[in-house]
Amino acid sequence: MSISRLFSQISGYGDVSNVSTNRKSDTGGLLGLPKIMKEAKKAGKPVLGSWLMFPGASLARMVAQMEYDFILVDCEHGDIADAEMHVSVGAIASNGASPFVRIAAPENYFVKRALDAGAHGILCPMISTVEQAKAVVSYSKFPAMKGHENNGTLSGVRGTGSPFAPAVFGQSQGDYTATANKNTFIAVQIETVEGLENCEEIAKVEGVDMLFIGPNDLASSMGYPPLDNGKIPEVQEAVKRILAATKAAGKYAGMFCLSAEEVRWRFEQGFDLMNLAGDVAALAWWNANELEKLKDLR
């Protein structure tokens, strides 16, 4: 038994041998979310996930078993602290989905904690400038290693040492460090007027894999009611501009969605990755729907 396998068992991450990160396919040795994205692109399919705002490994494990491609752990607006993020990431990975973490802000500490927990990728909110995007990439990448040029050309400032990330990926510490730069997925959110104006240049930043649109904040930044974003022509024109910039740069495009109908719309529009609402929305919708059926009794 390998050290990483032993550690994965005693740390509660379980058997990772059949996790989606380790499926064999023609993806150039990629693991994690980069592999999932490449496979889906080749097959002409969307990458679909769910959003967690409540803490708890049990909840994360349950949702990960629903055959989503990824589960996003929301540490920006969600009620999820650092330790809770750690256990959720492990629970998601051990149940066949890709753990994706939205960090609270584009700061080195938040990037480090998410990736050291074993997140396959990070989603960074409020990226408005090229400089911010480059900083997030640098925080996410280890310094380049001689003899490991196939791990990509980027060299960052990420520190080594976490034993948790290799366990989530089912790798030894050495193998994880040598391959993490190409297996770490970096998504930045465009959700401000400044980010919109700079989206073409942000999309070109090396190491940024995806531009993800936060439609509520984008609408709010443009001076419109955030929840009406889907009905506002100016906001939808902004969405089209960001999508075009992303595709022109050869990057993936992501969008926050609240329904199956919206997922279909955005996929047909050209987006690659969407979420299908999340835990809070599901709880609110089910209760409202069922209570409405009992309105005559109350």
C-alpha positions in Angstrom: 0.0 0.0 0.0 1.4 3.4 -1.0 1.9 6.1 1.6 -0.8 8.4 -0.1 -3.2 5.4 -0.2 -2.7 4.7 3.5 -3.0 8.4 4.3 -6.2 8.7 2.3 -7.8 5.9 4.4 -6.8 7.2 7.8 -7.7 10.8 6.9 -11.3 9.7 6.0 -11.0 10.3 2.2 -11.5 6.6 1.5 -10.6 4.7 -1.6 -9.8 7.1 -4.4 -8.9 4.5 -6.9 -12.1 4.9 -8.9 -12.7 8.6 -8.5 -13.3 10.5 -11.7 -9.9 12.0 -11.5 -8.3 8.6 -12.1 -10.4 7.4 -15.1 -8.2 6.5 -18.0 -8.7 8.4 -21.2 -6.8 10.2 -23.9 -6.3 13.5 -22.0 -2.5 13.8 -22.0 -2.1 12.6 -18.4 -4.4 15.2 -16.9 -6.3 14.6 -13.7 -9.1 16.3 -11.9 -11.2 19.1 -13.3 -8.8 19.8 -16.3 -9.4 16.2 -17.4 -13.1 16.4 -17.0 -13.3 19.7 -19.0 -11.2 18.3 -21.8 -13.2 15.0 -22.0 -16.5 17.0 -22.1 -15.2 19.4 -24.7 -14.2 16.5 -26.9 -17.6 14.8 -26.5 -19.5 18.0 -27.1 -21.1 17.9 -23.6 -21.5 20.4 -20.8 -19.8 20.1 -17.5 -22.5 20.2 -14.9 -22.2 20.7 -11.1 -24.0 21.8 -8.0 -23.3 24.5 -5.5 -22.8 24.0 -1.7 -23.4 26.9 0.7 -24.1 24.8 3.8 -21.2 23.1 5.7 -20.9 19.4 6.3 -19.1 16.3 4.9 -22.4 14.3 5.0 -24.1 16.9 2.7 -21.1 17.1 0.4 -20.9 13.3 0.2 -24.6 13.0 -0.6 -24.6 15.6 -3.4 -21.4 14.1 -4.8 -23.2 10.8 -5.3 -25.8 12.4 -7.6 -23.6 12.1 -10.7 -22.6 15.7 -11.0 -19.2 16.4 -12.7 -18.2 18.8 -10.0 -19.4 20.1 -6.6 -18.5 23.7 -5.8 -17.8 24.5 -2.2 -18.7 28.2 -1.7 -16.4 29.9 0.7 -17.3 33.4 -0.5 -21.0 33.7 0.3 -21.6 30.2 1.8 -21.6 29.4 5.5 -18.5 27.3 5.2 -15.3 27.9 7.2 -11.8 26.7 6.5 -12.0 23.3 8.4 -15.4 22.6 6.9 -14.1 23.3 3.4 -11.3 20.7 4.0 -13.7 17.9 5.0 -16.1 18.7 2.2 -13.4 18.6 -0.5 -12.3 15.1 0.7 -15.9 13.9 0.9 -16.6 15.1 -2.7 -13.5 13.6 -4.2 -14.0 10.2 -2.6 -17.5 10.0 -4.0 -16.7 10.5 -7.6 -17.1 14.2 -8.2 -14.5 16.9 -8.7 -14.2 19.3 -5.7 -14.2 22.9 -6.9 -13.8 25.7 -4.3 -14.9 29.3 -4.6 -12.5 31.2 -2.4 -13.5 34.4 -0.5 -11.2 36.8 -2.3 -8.1 36.9 -4.6 -5.7 36.5 -1.8 -2.8 34.1 -1.5 -4.0 32.6 1.8 -7.4 31.6 0.4 -5.9 30.1 -2.7 -3.3 28.1 -0.7 -5.9 26.7 1.8 -8.3 25.6 -1.0 -5.6 23.9 -3.1 -3.8 22.4 0.0 -7.2 20.8 0.9 -7.1 19.0 -2.4 -9.5 21.1 -4.5 -9.2 20.3 -8.1 -9.7 23.9 -8.9 -10.6 27.3 -7.6 -13.1 29.9 -8.6 -11.9 33.4 -7.7 -14.6 36.2 -7.4 -14.3 39.8 -8.3 -11.5 39.7 -10.8 -11.4 43.1 -12.6 -7.9 43.5 -13.8 -5.1 41.6 -15.6 -2.9 42.1 -12.6 -5.4 40.5 -10.3 -5.7 37.5 -12.6 -1.9 37.1 -12.9 -1.6 37.2 -9.1 -4.2 34.4 -8.6 -2.4 32.2 -11.2 1.0 32.8 -9.4 -0.6 31.9 -6.0 -1.9 28.7 -7.6 1.3 27.3 -9.2 4.4 25.7 -7.6 7.8 27.1 -8.7 8.8 25.4 -12.0 10.8 22.1 -11.4 13.8 21.2 -13.5 13.2 18.0 -15.3 9.4 18.4 -15.2 8.8 20.7 -18.1 5.6 18.7 -19.0 4.0 20.2 -16.0 3.6 23.5 -17.9 5.7 26.6 -18.4 4.2 28.6 -15.6 6.1 29.2 -12.4 4.4 30.5 -9.3 4.9 31.1 -5.6 2.7 28.3 -4.1 4.4 26.6 -1.1 4.7 22.9 -0.9 4.0 20.8 2.2 0.3 19.8 2.3 -0.2 16.1 2.8 -4.0 16.4 2.1 -3.9 17.4 -1.6 -1.9 14.4 -2.7 -4.3 12.1 -0.8 -7.3 13.6 -2.6 -5.7 13.1 -6.0 -4.5 9.6 -5.0 -0.9 10.5 -5.6 2.4 10.5 -3.6 3.6 13.8 -2.4 6.4 13.9 -5.0 4.0 13.0 -7.9 1.5 15.6 -6.8 4.1 18.4 -6.6 5.5 17.4 -10.0 2.1 17.4 -11.8 -0.1 19.9 -9.9 0.6 22.9 -12.0 -1.1 21.3 -15.0 -3.9 19.6 -13.0 -5.0 22.7 -11.1 -7.9 24.5 -12.7 -8.1 28.2 -12.4 -11.4 30.0 -13.0 -11.9 33.8 -12.5 -15.2 35.5 -12.1 -16.1 38.5 -14.3 -18.7 40.4 -12.3 -17.9 44.1 -12.4 -18.0 46.8 -14.9 -14.2 47.1 -14.7 -13.9 43.3 -15.3 -16.2 43.6 -18.3 -14.1 46.4 -19.8 -10.9 44.3 -19.2 -12.4 40.9 -20.1 -10.5 40.5 -23.4 -7.1 41.0 -21.8 -8.0 38.9 -18.7 -9.0 36.0 -20.9 -5.5 36.1 -22.5 -3.7 35.6 -19.1 -1.7 32.4 -19.2 -2.8 30.0 -16.5 -6.4 31.3 -16.4 -8.4 28.3 -17.6 -11.9 29.7 -17.5 -13.9 33.0 -17.2 -17.0 32.5 -15.1 -19.7 35.1 -15.2 -21.4 36.1 -11.9 -24.6 37.5 -13.5 -26.1 38.9 -10.3 -23.1 41.0 -9.3 -22.4 42.0 -13.0 -26.0 43.3 -13.2 -25.6 45.1 -9.9 -22.3 46.7 -11.0 -24.0 47.9 -14.1 -26.7 49.6 -12.0 -29.5 47.0 -12.5 -31.5 44.8 -10.1 -29.3 41.7 -9.8 -32.0 39.1 -9.8 -33.5 40.5 -13.0 -30.2 40.0 -14.9 -31.6 37.4 -17.4 -34.3 39.9 -18.6 -32.0 43.0 -19.0 -30.7 43.4 -22.6 -27.6 45.4 -21.5 -26.6 42.7 -19.1 -27.1 40.0 -21.7 -25.0 42.0 -24.2 -22.3 42.1 -21.5 -22.6 38.3 -21.1 -22.1 37.9 -24.9 -19.0 40.1 -24.9 -17.4 38.1 -22.1 -18.3 34.8 -23.8 -16.8 36.0 -27.1 -13.6 37.2 -25.3 -13.3 33.8 -23.6 -13.7 31.8 -26.8 -11.3 34.1 -28.7 -8.6 33.3 -26.1 -9.3 29.6 -26.4 -10.5 29.3 -22.8 -13.5 27.7 -21.1 -16.6 29.7 -20.2 -18.7 29.2 -17.1 -22.1 30.5 -16.0 -24.1 30.4 -12.8 -27.5 28.8 -13.5 -30.6 28.2 -11.4 -32.6 25.7 -13.6 -32.3 23.0 -16.2 -33.8 25.3 -18.7 -31.1 27.9 -18.1 -28.4 25.3 -18.3 -29.7 24.3 -21.8 -29.8 28.0 -22.8 -26.3 28.7 -21.7 -24.9 25.5 -23.2 -26.5 26.3 -26.6 -25.1 29.8 -26.2 -21.6 28.3 -26.0 -20.8 28.0 -22.3 -18.8 24.9 -21.2 -19.5 24.7 -17.4 -22.7 25.4 -15.5 -24.1 24.7 -12.1 -27.6 23.5 -11.6 -28.5 25.7 -8.6 -27.4 24.3 -5.3 -28.3 23.3 -1.8 -30.0 26.5 -0.6 -32.0 26.8 -3.8 -33.1 23.2 -3.7 -34.2 23.5 -0.1 -36.1 26.7 -0.7 -37.8 25.5 -3.9 -38.9 22.1 -2.4 -40.4 23.7 0.7 -42.1 26.5 -1.2 -43.5 24.1 -3.8 -44.9 21.6 -1.2 -46.3 24.2 1.1 -48.2 25.8 -1.7 -50.0 22.5 -2.2 -51.2 22.7 1.3 -52.3 26.3 1.2 -56.0 25.4 1.4 -55.4 23.5 4.6 -53.6 26.3 6.3 
